[in-house]
mmCIF file of C-alpha atoms in Angstrom:
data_model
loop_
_atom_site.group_PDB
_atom_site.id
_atom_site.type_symbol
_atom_site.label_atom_id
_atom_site.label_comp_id
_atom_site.label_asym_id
_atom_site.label_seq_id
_atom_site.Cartn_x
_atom_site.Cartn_y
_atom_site.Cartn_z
ATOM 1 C CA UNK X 207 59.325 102.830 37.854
ATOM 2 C CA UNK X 208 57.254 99.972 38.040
ATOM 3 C CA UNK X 209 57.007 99.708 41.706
ATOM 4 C CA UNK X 210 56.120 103.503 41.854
ATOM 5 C CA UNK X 211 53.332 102.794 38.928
ATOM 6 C CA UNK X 212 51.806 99.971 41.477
ATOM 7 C CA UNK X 213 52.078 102.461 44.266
ATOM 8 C CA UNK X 214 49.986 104.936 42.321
ATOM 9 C CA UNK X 215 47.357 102.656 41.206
ATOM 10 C CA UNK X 216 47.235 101.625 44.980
ATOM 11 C CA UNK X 217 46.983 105.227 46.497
ATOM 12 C CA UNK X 218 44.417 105.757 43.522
ATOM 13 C CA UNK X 219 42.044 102.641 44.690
ATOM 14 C CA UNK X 220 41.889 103.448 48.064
ATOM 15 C CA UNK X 221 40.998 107.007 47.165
ATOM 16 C CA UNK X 222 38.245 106.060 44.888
ATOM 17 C CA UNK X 223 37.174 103.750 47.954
ATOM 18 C CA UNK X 224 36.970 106.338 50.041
ATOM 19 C CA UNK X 225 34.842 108.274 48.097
ATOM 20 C CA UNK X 226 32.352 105.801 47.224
ATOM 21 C CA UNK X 227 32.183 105.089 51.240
ATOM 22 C CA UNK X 228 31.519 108.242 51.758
ATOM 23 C CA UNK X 229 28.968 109.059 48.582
ATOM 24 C CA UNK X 230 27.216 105.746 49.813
ATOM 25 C CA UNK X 231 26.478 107.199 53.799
ATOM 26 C CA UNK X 232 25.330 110.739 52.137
ATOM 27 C CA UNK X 233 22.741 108.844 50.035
ATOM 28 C CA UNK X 234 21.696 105.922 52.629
ATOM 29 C CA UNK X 235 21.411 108.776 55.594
ATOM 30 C CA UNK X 236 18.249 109.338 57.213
ATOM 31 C CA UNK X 237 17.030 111.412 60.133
ATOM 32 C CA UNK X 238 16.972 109.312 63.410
ATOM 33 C CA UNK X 239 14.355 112.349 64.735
ATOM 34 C CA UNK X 240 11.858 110.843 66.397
ATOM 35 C CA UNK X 241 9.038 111.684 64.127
ATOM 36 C CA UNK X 242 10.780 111.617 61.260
ATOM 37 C CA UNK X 243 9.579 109.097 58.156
ATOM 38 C CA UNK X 244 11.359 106.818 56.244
ATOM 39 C CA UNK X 245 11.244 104.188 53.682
ATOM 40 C CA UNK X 246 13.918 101.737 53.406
ATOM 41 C CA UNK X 247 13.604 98.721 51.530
ATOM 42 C CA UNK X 248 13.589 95.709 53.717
ATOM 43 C CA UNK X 249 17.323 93.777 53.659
ATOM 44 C CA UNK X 250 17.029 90.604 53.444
ATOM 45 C CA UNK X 251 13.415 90.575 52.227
ATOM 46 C CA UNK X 252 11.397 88.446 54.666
ATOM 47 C CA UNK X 253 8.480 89.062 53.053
ATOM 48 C CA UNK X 254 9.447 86.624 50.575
ATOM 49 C CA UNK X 255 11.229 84.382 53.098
ATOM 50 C CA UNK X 256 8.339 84.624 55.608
ATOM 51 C CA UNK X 257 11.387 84.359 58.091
ATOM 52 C CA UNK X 258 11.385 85.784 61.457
ATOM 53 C CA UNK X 259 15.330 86.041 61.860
ATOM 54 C CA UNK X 260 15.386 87.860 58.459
ATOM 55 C CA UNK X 261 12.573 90.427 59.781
ATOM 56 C CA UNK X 262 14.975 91.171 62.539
ATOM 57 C CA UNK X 263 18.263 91.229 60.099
ATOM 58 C CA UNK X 264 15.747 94.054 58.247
ATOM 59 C CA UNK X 265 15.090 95.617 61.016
ATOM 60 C CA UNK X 266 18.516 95.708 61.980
ATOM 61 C CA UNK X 267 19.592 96.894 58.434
ATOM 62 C CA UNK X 268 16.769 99.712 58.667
ATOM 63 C CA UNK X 269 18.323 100.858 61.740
ATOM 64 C CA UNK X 270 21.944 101.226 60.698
ATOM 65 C CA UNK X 271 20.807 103.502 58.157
ATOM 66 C CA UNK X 272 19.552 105.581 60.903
ATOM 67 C CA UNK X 273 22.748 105.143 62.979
ATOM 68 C CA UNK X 274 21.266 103.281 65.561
ATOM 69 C CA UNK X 275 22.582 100.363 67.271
ATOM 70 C CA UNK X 276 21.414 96.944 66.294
ATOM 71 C CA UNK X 277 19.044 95.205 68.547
ATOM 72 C CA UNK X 278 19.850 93.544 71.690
ATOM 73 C CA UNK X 279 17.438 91.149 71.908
ATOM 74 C CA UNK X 280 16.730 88.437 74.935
ATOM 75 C CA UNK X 281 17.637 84.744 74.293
ATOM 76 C CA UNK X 282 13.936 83.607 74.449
ATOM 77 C CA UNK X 283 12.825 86.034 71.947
ATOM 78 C CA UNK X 284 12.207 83.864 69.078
ATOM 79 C CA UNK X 285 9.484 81.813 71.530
ATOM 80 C CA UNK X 286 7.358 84.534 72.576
ATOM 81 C CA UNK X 287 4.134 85.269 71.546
ATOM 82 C CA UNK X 288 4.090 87.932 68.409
ATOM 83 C CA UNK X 289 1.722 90.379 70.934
ATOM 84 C CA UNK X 290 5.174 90.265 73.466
ATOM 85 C CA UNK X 291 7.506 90.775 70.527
ATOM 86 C CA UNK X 292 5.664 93.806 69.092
ATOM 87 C CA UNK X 293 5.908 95.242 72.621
ATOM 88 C CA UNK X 294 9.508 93.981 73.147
ATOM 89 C CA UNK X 295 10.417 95.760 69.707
ATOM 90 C CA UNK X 296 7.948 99.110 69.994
ATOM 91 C CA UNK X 297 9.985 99.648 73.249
ATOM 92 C CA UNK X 298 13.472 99.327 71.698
ATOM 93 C CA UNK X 299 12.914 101.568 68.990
ATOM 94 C CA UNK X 300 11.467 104.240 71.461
ATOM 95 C CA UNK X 301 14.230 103.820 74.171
ATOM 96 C CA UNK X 302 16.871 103.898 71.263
ATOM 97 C CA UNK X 303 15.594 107.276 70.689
ATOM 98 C CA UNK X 304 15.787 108.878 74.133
ATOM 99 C CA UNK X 305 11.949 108.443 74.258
ATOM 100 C CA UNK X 306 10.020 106.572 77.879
ATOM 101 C CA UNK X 307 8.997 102.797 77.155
ATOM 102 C CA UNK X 308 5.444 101.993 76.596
ATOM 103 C CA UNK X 309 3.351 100.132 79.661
ATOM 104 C CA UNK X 310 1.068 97.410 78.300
ATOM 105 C CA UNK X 311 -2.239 97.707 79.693
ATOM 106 C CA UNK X 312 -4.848 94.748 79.627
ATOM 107 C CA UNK X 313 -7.787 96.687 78.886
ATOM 108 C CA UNK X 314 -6.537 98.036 75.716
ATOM 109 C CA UNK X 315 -5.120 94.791 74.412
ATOM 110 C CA UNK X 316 -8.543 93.459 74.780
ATOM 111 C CA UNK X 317 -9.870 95.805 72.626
ATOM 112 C CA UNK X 318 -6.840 95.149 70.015
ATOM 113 C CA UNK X 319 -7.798 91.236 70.312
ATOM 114 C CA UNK X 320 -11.700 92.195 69.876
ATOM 115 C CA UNK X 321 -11.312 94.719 66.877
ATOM 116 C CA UNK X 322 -8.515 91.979 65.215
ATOM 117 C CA UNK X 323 -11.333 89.221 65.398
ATOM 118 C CA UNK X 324 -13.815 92.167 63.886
ATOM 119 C CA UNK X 325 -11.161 92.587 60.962
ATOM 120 C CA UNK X 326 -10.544 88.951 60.482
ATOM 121 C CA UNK X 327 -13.729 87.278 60.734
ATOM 122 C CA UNK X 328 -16.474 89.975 58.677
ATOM 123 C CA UNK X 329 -13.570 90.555 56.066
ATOM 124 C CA UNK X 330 -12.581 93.964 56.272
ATOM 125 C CA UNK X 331 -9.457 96.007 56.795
ATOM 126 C CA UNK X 332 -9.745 99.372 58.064
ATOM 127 C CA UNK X 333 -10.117 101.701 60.786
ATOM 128 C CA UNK X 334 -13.890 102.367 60.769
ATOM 129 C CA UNK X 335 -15.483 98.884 61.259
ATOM 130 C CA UNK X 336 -19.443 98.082 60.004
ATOM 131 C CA UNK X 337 -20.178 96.764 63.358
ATOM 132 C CA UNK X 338 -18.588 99.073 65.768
ATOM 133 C CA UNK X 339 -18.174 102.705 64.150
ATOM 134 C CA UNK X 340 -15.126 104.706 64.086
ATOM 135 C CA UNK X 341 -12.011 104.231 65.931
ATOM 136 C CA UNK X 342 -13.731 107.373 68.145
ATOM 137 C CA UNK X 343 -16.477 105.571 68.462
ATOM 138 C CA UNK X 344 -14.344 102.511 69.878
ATOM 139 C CA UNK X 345 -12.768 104.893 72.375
ATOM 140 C CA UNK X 346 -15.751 106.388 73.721
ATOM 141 C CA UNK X 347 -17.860 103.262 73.974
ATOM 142 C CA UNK X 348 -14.887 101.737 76.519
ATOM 143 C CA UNK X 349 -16.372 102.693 79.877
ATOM 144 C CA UNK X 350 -12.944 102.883 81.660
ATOM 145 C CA UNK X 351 -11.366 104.722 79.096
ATOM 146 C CA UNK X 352 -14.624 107.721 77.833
ATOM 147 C CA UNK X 353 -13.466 110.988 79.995
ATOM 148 C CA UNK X 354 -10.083 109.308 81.224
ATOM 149 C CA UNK X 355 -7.706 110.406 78.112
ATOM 150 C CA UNK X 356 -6.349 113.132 76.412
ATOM 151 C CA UNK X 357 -5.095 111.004 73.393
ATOM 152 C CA UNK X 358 -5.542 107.664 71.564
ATOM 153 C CA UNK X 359 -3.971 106.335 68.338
ATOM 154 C CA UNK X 360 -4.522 102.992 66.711
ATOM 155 C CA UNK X 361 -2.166 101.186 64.498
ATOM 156 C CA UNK X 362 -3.478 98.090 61.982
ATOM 157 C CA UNK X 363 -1.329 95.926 60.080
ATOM 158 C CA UNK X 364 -1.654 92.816 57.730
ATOM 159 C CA UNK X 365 1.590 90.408 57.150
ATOM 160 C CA UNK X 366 2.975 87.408 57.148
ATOM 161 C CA UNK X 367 5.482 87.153 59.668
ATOM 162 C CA UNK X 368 3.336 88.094 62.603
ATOM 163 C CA UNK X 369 4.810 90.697 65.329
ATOM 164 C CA UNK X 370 8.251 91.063 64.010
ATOM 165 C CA UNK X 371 7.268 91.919 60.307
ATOM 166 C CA UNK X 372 4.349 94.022 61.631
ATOM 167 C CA UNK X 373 6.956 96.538 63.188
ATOM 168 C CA UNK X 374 9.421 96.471 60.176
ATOM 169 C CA UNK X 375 5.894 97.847 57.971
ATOM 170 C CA UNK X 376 4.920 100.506 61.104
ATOM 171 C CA UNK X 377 8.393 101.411 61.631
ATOM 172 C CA UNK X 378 10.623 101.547 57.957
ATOM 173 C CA UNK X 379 8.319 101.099 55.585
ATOM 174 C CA UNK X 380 5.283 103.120 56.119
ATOM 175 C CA UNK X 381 5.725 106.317 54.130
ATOM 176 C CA UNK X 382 2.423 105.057 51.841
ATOM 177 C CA UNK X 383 0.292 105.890 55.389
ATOM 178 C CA UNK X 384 2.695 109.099 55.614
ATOM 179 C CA UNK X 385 4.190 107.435 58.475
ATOM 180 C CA UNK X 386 1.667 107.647 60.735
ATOM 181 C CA UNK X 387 2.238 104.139 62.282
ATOM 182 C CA UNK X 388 5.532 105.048 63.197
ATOM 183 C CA UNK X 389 4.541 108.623 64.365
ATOM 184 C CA UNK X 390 2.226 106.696 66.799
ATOM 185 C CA UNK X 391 4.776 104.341 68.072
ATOM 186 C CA UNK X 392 7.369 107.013 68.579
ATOM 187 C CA UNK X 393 4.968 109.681 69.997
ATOM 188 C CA UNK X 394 6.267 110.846 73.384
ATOM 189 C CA UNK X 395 2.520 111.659 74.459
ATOM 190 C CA UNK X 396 1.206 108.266 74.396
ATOM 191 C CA UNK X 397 2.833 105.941 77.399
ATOM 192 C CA UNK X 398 -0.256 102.868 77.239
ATOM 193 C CA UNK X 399 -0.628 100.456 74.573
ATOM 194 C CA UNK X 400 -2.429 97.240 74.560
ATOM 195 C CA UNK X 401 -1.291 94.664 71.430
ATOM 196 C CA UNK X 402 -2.799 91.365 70.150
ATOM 197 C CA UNK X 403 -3.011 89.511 66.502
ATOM 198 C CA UNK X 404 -4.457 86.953 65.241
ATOM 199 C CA UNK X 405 -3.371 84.621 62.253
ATOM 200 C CA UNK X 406 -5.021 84.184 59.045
ATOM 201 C CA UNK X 407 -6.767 86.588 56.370
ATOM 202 C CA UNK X 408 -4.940 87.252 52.900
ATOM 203 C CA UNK X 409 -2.322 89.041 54.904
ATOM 204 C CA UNK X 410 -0.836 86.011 56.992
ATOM 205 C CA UNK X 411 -1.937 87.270 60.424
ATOM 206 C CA UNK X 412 -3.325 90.936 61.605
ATOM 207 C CA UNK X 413 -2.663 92.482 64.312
ATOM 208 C CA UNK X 414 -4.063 95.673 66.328
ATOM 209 C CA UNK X 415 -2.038 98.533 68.354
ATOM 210 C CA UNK X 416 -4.521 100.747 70.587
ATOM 211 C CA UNK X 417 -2.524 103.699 72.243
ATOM 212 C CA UNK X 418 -3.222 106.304 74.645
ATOM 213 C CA UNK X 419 -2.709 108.979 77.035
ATOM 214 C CA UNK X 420 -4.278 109.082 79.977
ATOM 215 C CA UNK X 421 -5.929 112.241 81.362
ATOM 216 C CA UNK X 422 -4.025 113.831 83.844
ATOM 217 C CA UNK X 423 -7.470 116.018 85.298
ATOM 218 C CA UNK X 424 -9.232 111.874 85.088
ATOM 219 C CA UNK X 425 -6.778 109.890 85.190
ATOM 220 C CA UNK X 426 -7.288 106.174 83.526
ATOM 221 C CA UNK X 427 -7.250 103.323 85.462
ATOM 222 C CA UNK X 428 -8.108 100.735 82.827
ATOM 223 C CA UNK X 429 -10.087 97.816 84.137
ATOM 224 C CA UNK X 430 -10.322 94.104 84.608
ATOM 225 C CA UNK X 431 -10.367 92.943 81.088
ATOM 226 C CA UNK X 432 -13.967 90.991 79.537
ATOM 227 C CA UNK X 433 -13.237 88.655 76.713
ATOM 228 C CA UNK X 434 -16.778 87.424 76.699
ATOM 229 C CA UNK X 435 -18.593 88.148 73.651
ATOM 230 C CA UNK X 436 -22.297 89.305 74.071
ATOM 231 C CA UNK X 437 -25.084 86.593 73.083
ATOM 232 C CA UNK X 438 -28.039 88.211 71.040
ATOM 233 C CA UNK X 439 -31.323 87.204 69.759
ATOM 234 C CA UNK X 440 -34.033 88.819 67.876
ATOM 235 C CA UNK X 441 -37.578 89.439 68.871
ATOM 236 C CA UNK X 442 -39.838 90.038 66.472
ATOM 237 C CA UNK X 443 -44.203 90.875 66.282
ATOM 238 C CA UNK X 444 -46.205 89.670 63.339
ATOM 239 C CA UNK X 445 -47.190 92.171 61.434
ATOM 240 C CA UNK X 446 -50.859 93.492 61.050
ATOM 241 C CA UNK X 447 -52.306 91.931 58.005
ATOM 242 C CA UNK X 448 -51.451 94.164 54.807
ATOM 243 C CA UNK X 449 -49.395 96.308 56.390
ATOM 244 C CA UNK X 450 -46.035 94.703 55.373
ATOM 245 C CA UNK X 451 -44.358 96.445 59.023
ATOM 246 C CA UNK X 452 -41.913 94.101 60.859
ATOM 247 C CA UNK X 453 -41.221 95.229 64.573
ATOM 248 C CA UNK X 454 -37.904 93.925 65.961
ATOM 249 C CA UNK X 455 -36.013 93.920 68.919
ATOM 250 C CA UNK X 456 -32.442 93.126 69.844
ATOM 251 C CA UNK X 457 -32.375 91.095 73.220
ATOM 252 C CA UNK X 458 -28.339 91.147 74.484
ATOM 253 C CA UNK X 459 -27.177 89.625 77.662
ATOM 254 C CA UNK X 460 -23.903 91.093 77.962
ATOM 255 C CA UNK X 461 -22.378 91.846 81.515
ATOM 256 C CA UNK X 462 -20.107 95.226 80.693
ATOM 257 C CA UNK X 463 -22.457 97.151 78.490
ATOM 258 C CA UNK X 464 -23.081 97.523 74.693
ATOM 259 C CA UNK X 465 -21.521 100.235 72.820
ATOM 260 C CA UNK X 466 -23.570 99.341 70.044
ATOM 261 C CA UNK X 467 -26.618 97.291 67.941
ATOM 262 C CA UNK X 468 -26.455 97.551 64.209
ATOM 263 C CA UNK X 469 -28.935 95.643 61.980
ATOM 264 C CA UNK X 470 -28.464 94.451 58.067
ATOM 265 C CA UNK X 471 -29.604 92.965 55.866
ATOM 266 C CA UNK X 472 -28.400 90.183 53.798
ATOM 267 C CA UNK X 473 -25.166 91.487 54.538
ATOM 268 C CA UNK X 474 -22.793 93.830 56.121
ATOM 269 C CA UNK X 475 -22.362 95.946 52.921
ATOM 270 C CA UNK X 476 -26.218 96.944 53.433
ATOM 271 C CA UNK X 477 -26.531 98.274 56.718
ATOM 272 C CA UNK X 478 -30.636 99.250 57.944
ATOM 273 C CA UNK X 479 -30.369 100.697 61.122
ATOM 274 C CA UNK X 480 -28.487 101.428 64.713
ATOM 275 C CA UNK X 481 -30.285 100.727 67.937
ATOM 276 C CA UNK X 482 -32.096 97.832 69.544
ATOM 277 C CA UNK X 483 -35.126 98.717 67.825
ATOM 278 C CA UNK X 484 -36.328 98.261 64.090
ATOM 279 C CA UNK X 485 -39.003 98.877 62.278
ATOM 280 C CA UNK X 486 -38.714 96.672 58.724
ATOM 281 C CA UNK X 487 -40.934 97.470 55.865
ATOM 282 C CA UNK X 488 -41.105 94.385 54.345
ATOM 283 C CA UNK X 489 -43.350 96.087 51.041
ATOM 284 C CA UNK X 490 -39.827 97.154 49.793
ATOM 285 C CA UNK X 491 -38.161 94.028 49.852
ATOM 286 C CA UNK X 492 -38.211 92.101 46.780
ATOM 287 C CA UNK X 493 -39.488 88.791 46.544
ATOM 288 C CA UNK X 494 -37.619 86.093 47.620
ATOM 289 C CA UNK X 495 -36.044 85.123 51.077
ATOM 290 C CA UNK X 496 -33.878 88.055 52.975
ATOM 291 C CA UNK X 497 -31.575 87.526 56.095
ATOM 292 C CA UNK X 498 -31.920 90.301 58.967
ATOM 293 C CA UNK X 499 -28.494 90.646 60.470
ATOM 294 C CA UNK X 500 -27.998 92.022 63.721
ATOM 295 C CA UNK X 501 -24.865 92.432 65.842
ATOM 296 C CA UNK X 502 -24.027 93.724 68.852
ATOM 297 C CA UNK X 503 -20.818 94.952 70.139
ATOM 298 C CA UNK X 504 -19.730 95.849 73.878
ATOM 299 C CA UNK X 505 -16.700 98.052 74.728
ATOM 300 C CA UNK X 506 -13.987 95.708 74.705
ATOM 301 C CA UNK X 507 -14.731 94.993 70.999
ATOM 302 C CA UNK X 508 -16.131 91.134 71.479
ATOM 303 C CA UNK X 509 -19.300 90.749 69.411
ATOM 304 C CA UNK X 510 -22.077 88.797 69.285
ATOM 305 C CA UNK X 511 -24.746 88.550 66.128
ATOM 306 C CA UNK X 512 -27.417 86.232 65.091
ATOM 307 C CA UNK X 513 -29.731 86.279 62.033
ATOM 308 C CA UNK X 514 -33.950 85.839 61.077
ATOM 309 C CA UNK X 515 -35.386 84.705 57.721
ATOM 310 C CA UNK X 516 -37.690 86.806 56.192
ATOM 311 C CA UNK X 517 -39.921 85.056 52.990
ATOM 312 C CA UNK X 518 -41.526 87.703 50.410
#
């Protein structure tokens, strides 16, 4: 009797095993199709850690619970740059999916390095910058890419653990952006990316990802890339006496054209004017001393800016 009780209570625990196995991989499943969003709560938390190898544990976790494989990463991964690993790990998720691998394309990732110096050095975090317009604007101001694509996408991120945690956010943890990021990474359409990042800002590092599709009527051919920033200065006429009207100019050496001029004044949060031309009336300035701010921007996303002092 005894040994037939333990045998019950045996049969019994694997039973209720069983079932919690099985409630456990109904609650925890979610859709592996390609456009499909999740949220899963990163395991271990390198946030807090700030550790690479725990970003890819995460990652790793994230992916079980989409019944993929874990990562097969290459021995030197741990050494490359955060740019590579984005692009390492963008490529994995969309292979592991049945989808074609991204090609990296030096043209766009000089635009992600320009617009992630914008974001880092003027202080701002979003996809409309004060200096260079919309992300459409962006596009269109890039000679080799205006009338060459069908497509483009951008994705911006802020975090610690540069590359690695960048992807966990786009990829498991982005249903606050409706998953968007990861809708761009895992969009068949798009087959061109460029990737760069810099380190620093409240976030840890930022990085950029600039995506597109080439047009298949024009197509894009990208170009050699220009990481030379334009060099500005600022030209400007007396005024007549009593008339308080300050003519300026913009003069930009810059050897692959400006996209765009945009003056301020006193800061970035009070913009005057776009165009290489201004006309300042300096009657509605209160007294005091005022900085003019201008900055120009060519299609790779470098900048240049310099500054006048105006005394009321």
């Amino acid at each position: 009797m005894k040994y037939m009780l333990l045998l019950l209570v045996a049969i019994l625990a694997v039973a209720i095993g069983v079932l919690l196995f099985r409630h456990y991989n109904s609650s925890a499943t979610v859709s592996s199709k390609p456009g499909a969003c999740v949220d899963i709560a990163a395991s271990p938390d390198y946030l807090s850690s700030e550790d690479p190898h725990d970003a890819i544990a995460a990652i790793n976790n994230a992916r079980q619970v989409e019944h993929l494989p874990p990562l097969r990463l290459p021995a030197n991964f741990y050494q490359l740059d955060p740019a590579q690993q984005q692009f390492l790990l963008m490529n994995l998720e969309r292979t592991a999916r049945g989808l074609r691998p991204l090609r990296m394309d030096a043209n766009l990732t000089q635009m992600a390095q320009g617009y992630s110096k914008q974001l880092l050095n003027l202080h701002f975090f979003a996809h409309t910058s004060p200096i260079s317009g919309t992300f459409s604007d962006r596009v269109n101001g890039n000679a080799a890419i205006v009338n060459h694509y069908s497509q483009a996408a951008e994705n911006l991120a802020g975090n610690p653990v540069p590359g690695i945690g960048s992807m966990y956010e786009y990829m498991y943890d982005d249903a606050a952006e409706a998953c968007s990021h990861r809708l761009n990474i895992l969009d068949p359409a798009l087959t061109v990316v460029g990737i760069d990042w810099l380190r620093g800002s409240i976030y840890g590092s930022i990085s950029a990802q600039e995506f597109l599709t080439p047009a298949t009527w024009n197509p894009y051919l990208g170009m050699t890339p220009d990481a030379i920033a334009p060099q500005v200065s600022i030209s400007v006429s007396t005024p007549a006496a009593g008339s308080g009207m300050l003519q300026c100019q913009a003069l930009v050496q810059e050897t692959m054209g400006i996209e765009r001029i945009t003056w301020f004044l006193d800061s970035l949060s009070n913009p005057l004017h776009t165009g290489a031309s201004l006309t300042l009336d300096t009657r509605r300035l209160a007294p005091g001393k005022h900085t003019l701010l201008v900055y120009a921007v060519d299609g790779e996303q470098n900048y240049g800016s310099t500054s006048y002092t105006i005394v009321i």
